[in-house]
PDB file of C-alpha atoms in Angstrom:
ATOM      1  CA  UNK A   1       4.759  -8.559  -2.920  1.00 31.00           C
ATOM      2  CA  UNK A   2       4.042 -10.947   0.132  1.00 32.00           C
ATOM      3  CA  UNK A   3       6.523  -9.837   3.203  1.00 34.00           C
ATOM      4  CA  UNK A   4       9.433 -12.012   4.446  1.00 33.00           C
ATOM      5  CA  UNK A   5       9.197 -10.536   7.421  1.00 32.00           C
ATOM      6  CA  UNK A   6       9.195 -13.289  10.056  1.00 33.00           C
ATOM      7  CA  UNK A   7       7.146 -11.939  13.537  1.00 33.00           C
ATOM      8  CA  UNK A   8       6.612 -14.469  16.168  1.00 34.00           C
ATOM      9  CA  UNK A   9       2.674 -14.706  16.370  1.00 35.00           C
ATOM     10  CA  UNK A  10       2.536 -16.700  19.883  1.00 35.00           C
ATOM     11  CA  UNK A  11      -0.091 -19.506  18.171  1.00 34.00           C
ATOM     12  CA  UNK A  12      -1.602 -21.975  21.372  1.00 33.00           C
ATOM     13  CA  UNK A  13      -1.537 -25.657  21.386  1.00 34.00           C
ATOM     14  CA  UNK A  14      -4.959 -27.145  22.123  1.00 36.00           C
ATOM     15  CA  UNK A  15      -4.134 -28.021  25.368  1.00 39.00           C
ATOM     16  CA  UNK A  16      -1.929 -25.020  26.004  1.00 40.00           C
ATOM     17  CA  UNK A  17       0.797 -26.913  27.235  1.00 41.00           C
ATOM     18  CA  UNK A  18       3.439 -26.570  24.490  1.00 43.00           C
ATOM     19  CA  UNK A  19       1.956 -23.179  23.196  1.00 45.00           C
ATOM     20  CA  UNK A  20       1.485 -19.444  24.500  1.00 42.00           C
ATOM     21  CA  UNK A  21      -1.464 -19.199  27.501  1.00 45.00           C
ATOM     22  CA  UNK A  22      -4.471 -17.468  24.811  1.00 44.00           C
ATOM     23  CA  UNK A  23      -3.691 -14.188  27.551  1.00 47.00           C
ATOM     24  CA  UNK A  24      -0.464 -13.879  26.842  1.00 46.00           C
ATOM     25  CA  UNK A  25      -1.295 -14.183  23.197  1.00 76.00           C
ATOM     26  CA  UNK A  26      -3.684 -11.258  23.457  1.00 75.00           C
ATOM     27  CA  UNK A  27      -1.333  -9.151  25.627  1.00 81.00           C
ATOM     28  CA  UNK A  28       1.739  -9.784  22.918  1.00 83.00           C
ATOM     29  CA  UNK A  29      -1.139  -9.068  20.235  1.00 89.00           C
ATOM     30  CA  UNK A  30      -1.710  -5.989  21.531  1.00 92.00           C
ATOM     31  CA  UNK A  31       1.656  -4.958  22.336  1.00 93.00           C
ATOM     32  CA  UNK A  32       2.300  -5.460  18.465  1.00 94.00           C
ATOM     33  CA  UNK A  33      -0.026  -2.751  17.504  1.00 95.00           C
ATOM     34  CA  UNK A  34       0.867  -0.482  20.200  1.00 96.00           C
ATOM     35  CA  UNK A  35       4.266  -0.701  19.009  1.00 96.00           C
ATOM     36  CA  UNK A  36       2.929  -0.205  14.699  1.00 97.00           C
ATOM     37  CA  UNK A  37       0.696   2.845  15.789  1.00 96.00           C
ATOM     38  CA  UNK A  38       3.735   4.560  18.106  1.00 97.00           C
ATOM     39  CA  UNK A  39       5.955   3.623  15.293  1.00 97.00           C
ATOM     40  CA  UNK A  40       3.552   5.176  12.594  1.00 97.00           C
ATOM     41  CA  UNK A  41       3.273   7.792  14.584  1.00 96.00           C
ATOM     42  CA  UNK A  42       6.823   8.905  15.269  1.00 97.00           C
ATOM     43  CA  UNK A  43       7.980   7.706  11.324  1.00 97.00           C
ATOM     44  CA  UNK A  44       5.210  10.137  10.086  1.00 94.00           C
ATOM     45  CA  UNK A  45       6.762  12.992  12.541  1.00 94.00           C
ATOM     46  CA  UNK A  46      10.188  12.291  12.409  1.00 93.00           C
ATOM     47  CA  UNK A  47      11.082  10.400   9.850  1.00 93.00           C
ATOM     48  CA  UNK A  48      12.668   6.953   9.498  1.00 95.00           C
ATOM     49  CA  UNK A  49      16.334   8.095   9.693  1.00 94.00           C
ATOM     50  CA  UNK A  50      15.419   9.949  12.812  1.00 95.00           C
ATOM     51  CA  UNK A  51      12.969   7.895  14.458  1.00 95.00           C
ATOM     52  CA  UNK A  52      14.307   6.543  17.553  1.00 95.00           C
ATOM     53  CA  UNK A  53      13.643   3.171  18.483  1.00 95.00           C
ATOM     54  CA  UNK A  54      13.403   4.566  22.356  1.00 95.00           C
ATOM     55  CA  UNK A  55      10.957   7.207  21.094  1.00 96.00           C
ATOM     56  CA  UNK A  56       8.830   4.554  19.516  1.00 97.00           C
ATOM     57  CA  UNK A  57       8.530   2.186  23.047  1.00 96.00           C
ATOM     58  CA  UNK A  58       7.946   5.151  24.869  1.00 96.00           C
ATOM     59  CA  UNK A  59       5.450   6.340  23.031  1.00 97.00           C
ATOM     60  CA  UNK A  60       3.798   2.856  22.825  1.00 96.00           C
ATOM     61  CA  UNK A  61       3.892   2.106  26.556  1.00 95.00           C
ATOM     62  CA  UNK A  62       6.274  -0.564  25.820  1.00 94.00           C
ATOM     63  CA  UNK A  63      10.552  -1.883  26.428  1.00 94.00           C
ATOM     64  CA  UNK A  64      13.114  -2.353  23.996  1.00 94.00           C
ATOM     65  CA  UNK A  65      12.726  -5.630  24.567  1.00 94.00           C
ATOM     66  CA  UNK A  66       9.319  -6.038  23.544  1.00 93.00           C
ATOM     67  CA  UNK A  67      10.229  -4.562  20.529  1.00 94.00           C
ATOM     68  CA  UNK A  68      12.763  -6.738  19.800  1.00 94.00           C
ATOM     69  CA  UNK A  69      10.692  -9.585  20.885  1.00 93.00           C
ATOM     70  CA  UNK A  70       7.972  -8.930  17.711  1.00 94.00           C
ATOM     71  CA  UNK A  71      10.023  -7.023  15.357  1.00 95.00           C
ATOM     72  CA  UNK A  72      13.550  -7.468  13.955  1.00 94.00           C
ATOM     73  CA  UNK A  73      14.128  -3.265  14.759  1.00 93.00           C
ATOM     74  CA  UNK A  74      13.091   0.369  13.451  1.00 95.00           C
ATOM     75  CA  UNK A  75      13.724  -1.186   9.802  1.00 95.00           C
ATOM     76  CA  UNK A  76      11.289  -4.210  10.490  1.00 95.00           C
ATOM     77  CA  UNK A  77       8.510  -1.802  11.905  1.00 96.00           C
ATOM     78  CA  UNK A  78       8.486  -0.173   8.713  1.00 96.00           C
ATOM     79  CA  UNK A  79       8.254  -2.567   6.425  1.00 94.00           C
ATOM     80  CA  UNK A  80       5.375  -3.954   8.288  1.00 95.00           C
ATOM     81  CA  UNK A  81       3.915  -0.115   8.297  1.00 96.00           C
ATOM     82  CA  UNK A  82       4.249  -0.498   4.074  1.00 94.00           C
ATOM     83  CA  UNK A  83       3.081  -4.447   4.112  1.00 92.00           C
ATOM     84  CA  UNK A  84      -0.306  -3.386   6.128  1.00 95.00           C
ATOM     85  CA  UNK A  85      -0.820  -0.167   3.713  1.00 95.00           C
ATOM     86  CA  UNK A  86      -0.167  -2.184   0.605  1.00 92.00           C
ATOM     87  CA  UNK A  87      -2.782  -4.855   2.053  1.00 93.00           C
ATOM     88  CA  UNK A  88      -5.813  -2.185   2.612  1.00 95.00           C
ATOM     89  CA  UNK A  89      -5.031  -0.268  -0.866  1.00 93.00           C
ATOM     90  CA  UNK A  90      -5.035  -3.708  -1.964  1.00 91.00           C
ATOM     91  CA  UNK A  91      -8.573  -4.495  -0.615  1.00 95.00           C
ATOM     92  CA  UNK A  92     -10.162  -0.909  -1.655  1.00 95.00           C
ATOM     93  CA  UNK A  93      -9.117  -1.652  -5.492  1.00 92.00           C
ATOM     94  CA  UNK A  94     -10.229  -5.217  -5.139  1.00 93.00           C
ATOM     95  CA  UNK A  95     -13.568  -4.008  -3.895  1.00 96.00           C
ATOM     96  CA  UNK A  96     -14.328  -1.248  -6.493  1.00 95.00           C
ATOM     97  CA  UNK A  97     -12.955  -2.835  -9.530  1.00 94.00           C
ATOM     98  CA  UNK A  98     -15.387  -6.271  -8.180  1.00 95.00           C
ATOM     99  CA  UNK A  99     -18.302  -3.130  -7.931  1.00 97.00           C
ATOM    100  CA  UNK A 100     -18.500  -2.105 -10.573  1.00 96.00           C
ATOM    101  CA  UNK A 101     -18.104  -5.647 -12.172  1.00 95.00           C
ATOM    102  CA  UNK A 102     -21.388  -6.502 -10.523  1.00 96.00           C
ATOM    103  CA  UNK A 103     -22.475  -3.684 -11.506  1.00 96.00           C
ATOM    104  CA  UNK A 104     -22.424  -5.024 -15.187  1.00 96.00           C
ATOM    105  CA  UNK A 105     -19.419  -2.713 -16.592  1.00 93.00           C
ATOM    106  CA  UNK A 106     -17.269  -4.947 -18.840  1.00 90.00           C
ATOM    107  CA  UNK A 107     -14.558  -2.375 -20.002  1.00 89.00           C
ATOM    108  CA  UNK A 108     -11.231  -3.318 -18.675  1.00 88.00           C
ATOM    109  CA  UNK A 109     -10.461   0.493 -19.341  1.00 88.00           C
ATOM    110  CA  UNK A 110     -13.251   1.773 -16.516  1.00 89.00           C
ATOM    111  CA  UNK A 111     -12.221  -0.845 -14.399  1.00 91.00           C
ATOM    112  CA  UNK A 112      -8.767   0.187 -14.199  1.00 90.00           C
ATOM    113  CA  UNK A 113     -10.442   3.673 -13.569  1.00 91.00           C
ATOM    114  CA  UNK A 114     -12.547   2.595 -10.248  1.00 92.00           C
ATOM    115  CA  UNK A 115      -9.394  -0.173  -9.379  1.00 91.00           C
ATOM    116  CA  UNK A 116      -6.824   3.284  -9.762  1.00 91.00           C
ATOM    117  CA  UNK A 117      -9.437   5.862  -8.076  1.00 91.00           C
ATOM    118  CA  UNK A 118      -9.828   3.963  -4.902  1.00 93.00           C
ATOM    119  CA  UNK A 119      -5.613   3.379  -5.069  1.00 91.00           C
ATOM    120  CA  UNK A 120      -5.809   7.367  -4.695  1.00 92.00           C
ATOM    121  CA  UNK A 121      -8.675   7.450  -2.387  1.00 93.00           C
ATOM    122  CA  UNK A 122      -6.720   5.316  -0.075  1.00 94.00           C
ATOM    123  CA  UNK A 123      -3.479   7.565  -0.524  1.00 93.00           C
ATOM    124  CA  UNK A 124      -5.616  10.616   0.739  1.00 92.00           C
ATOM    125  CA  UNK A 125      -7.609   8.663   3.830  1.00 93.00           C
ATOM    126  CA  UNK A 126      -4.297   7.646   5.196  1.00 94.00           C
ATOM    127  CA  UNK A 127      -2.230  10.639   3.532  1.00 91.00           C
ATOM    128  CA  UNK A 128       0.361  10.067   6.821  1.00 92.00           C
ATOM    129  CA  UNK A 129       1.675   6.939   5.616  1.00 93.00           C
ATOM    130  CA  UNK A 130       1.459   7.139   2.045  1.00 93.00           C
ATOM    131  CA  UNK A 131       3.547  10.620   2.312  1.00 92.00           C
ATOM    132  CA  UNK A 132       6.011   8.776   4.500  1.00 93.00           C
ATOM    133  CA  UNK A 133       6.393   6.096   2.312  1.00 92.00           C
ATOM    134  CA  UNK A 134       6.837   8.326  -0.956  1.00 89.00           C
ATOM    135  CA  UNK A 135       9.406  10.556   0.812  1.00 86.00           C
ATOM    136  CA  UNK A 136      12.151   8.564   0.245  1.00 86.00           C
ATOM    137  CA  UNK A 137      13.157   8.438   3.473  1.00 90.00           C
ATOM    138  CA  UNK A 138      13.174   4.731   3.949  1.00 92.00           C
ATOM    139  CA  UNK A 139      15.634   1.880   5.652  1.00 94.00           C
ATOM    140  CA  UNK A 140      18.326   0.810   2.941  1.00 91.00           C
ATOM    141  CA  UNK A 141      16.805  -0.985   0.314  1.00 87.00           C
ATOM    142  CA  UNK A 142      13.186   0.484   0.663  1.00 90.00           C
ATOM    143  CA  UNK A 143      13.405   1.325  -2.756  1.00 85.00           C
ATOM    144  CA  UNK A 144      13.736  -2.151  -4.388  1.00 84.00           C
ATOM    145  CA  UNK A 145      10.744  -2.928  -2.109  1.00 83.00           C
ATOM    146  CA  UNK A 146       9.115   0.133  -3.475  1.00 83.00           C
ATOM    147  CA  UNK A 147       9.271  -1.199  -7.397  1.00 80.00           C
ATOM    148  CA  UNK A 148       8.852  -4.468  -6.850  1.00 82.00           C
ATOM    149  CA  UNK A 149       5.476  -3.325  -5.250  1.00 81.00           C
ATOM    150  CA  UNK A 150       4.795  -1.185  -8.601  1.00 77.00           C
ATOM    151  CA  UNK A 151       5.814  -3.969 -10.565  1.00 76.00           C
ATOM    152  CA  UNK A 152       3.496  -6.287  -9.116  1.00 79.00           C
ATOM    153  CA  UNK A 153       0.371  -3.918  -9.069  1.00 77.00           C
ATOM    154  CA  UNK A 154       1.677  -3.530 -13.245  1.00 75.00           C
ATOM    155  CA  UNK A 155       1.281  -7.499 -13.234  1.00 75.00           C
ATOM    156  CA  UNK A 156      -2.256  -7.596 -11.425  1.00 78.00           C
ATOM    157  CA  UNK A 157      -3.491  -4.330 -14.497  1.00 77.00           C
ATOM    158  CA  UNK A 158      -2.237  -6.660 -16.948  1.00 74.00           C
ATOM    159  CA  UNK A 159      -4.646  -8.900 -16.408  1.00 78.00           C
ATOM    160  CA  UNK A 160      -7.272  -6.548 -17.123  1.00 84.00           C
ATOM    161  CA  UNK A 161      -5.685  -5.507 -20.772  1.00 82.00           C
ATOM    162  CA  UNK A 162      -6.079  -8.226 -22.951  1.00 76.00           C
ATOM    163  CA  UNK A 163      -5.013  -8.228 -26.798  1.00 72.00           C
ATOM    164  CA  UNK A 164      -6.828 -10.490 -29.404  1.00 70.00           C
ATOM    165  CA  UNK A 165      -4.297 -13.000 -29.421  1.00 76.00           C
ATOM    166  CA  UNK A 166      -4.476 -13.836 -25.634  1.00 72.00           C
ATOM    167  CA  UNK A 167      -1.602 -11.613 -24.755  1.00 74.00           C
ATOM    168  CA  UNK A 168      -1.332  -8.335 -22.770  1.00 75.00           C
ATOM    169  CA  UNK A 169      -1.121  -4.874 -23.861  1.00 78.00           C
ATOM    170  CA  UNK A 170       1.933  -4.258 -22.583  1.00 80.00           C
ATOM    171  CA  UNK A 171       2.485  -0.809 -23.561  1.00 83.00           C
ATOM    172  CA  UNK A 172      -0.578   0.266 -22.250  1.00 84.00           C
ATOM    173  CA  UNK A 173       0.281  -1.231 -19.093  1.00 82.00           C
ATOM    174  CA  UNK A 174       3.243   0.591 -18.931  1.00 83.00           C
ATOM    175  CA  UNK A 175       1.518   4.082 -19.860  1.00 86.00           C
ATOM    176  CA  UNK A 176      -1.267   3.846 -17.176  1.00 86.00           C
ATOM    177  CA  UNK A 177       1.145   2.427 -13.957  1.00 84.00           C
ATOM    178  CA  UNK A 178       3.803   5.121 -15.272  1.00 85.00           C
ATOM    179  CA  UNK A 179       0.690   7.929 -14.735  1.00 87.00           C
ATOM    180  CA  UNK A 180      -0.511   6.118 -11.434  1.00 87.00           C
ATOM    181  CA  UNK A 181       2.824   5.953 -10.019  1.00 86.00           C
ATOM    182  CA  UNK A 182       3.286   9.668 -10.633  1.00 88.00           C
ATOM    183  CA  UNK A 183      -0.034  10.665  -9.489  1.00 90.00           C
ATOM    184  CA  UNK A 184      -0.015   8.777  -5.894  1.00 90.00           C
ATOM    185  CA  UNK A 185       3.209  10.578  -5.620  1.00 89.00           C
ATOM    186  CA  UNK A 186       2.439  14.227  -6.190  1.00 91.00           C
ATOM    187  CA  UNK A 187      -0.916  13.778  -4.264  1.00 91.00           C
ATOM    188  CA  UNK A 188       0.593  11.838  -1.652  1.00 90.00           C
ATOM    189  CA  UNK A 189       3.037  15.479  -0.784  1.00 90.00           C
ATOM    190  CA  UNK A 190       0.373  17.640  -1.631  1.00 90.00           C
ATOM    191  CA  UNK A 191      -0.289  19.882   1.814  1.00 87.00           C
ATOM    192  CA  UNK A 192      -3.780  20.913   1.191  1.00 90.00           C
ATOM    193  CA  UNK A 193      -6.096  17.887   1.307  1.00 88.00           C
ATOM    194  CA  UNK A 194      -9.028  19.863  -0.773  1.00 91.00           C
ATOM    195  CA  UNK A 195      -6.571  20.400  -3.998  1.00 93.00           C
ATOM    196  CA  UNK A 196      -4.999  16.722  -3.917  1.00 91.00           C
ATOM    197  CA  UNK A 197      -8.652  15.620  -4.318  1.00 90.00           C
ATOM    198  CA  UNK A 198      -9.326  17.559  -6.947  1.00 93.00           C
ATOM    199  CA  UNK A 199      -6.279  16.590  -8.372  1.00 92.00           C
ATOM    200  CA  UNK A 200      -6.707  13.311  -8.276  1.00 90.00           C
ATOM    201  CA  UNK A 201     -10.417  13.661 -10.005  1.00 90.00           C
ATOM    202  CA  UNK A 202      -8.701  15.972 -13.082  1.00 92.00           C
ATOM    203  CA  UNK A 203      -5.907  13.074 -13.128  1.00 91.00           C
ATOM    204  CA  UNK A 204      -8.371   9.806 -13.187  1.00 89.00           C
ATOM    205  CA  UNK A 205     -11.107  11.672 -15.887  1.00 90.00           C
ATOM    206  CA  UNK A 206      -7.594  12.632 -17.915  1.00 91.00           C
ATOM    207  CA  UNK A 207      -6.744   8.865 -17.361  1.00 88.00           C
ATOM    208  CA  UNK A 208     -10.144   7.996 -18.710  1.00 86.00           C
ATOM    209  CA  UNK A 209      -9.446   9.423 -21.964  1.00 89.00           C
ATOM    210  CA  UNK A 210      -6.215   7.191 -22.724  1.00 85.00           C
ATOM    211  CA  UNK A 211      -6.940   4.599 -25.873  1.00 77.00           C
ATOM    212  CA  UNK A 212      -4.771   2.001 -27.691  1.00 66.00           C
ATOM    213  CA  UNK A 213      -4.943   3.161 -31.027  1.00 63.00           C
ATOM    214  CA  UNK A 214      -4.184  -0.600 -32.065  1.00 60.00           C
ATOM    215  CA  UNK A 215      -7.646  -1.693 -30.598  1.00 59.00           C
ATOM    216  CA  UNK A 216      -9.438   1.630 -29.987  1.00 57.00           C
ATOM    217  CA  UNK A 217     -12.926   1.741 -32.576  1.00 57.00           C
ATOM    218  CA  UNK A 218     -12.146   4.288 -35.316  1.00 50.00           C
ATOM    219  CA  UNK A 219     -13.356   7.904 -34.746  1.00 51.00           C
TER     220      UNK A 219
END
């Protein structure tokens, strides 16, 4: 899911003329990421529903209006939050499923594995966001956002699961995101750091055991 979210990005003309001076590109640059990080920061303590946008441009050095300038409000800052997540879990399953691709393995079932273990690696590295995001306490409509998201990452597993007529297995799809989905929640809530990882091992070597009996070899 790309984001609609429009944020004015201050691009320069080659003469600089028409455009944003490149400093006051950099400054507005990094007044964006104050404001993400402050916001992070007080969603993950707070909450969304409590968060206050004064709290957040406080905490990020920054005025309302600043805020305003980059980001639509406390709803906009947190759909960015998700967008930027979604992007690096993105790039971590791109990278291990391409690994161990190079690596020569040709089984769409242990890709899915290393694609789904760095998904949960990613959860527990940045356990903050992926907790806040999972808690359900989101702006209105976070929800929607929240399966079209799982939907999507079901599209992109698809691709891996292919049936001899050029089709996808569909239910198998539907069996492994229904187990992922579960298992970034619980680990994503999980206090102690030490058991979610070892949950999350027990969960992907259960994972690894899951066949189509339609195109599994005979035992």
């Amino acid at each position: 899911m790309s984001s609609d979210i429009d944020v004015p990005s201050g691009e320069v003309t080659q003469n600089g003329a028409a455009g944003t001076p490149a400093r006051t590109s950099d400054r507005g640059a990094a007044t964006r990421g104050a404001l993400l990080a402050a916001a992070r920061d007080v969603f993950c303590e707070s909450g969304f529903a409590q968060a206050a946008v004064t709290d957040i441009v406080a905490k990020a050095g920054a005025s309302v209006g600043s805020l305003y300038h980059h980001f639509n409000g406390k709803a906009d800052l947190y759909l960015t939050l998700f967008e930027e997540f979604q992007a690096r879990q993105q790039e971590r399953t791109r990278k291990a499923i391409n690994a161990v691709r190079e690596a020569g393995e040709t089984d769409p079932m242990r890709q899915f594995i290393a694609g789904a273990g760095a998904y949960l690696d990613g959860c527990l590295e940045e356990r903050d966001v992926s907790r806040l995001f999972i808690s359900g306490d989101g702006p209105p409509g976070f929800d929607r956002a929240m399966r079209q998201r799982l939907g999507k990452w079901a599209r992109r597993n698809a691709a891996l699961f292919h049936t001899a007529d050029g089709g996808v297995d569909e239910a198998l799809v539907m069996v492994l995101t229904g187990a992922m989905a579960g298992a970034v929640s619980d680990i994503s809530l999980m206090e102690d750091e030490d058991a979610a990882r070892r949950l999350a091992a027990e969960i992907m070597g259960i994972v690894g055991t899951i066949r189509n009996p339609r195109t599994a070899p005979p035992v």
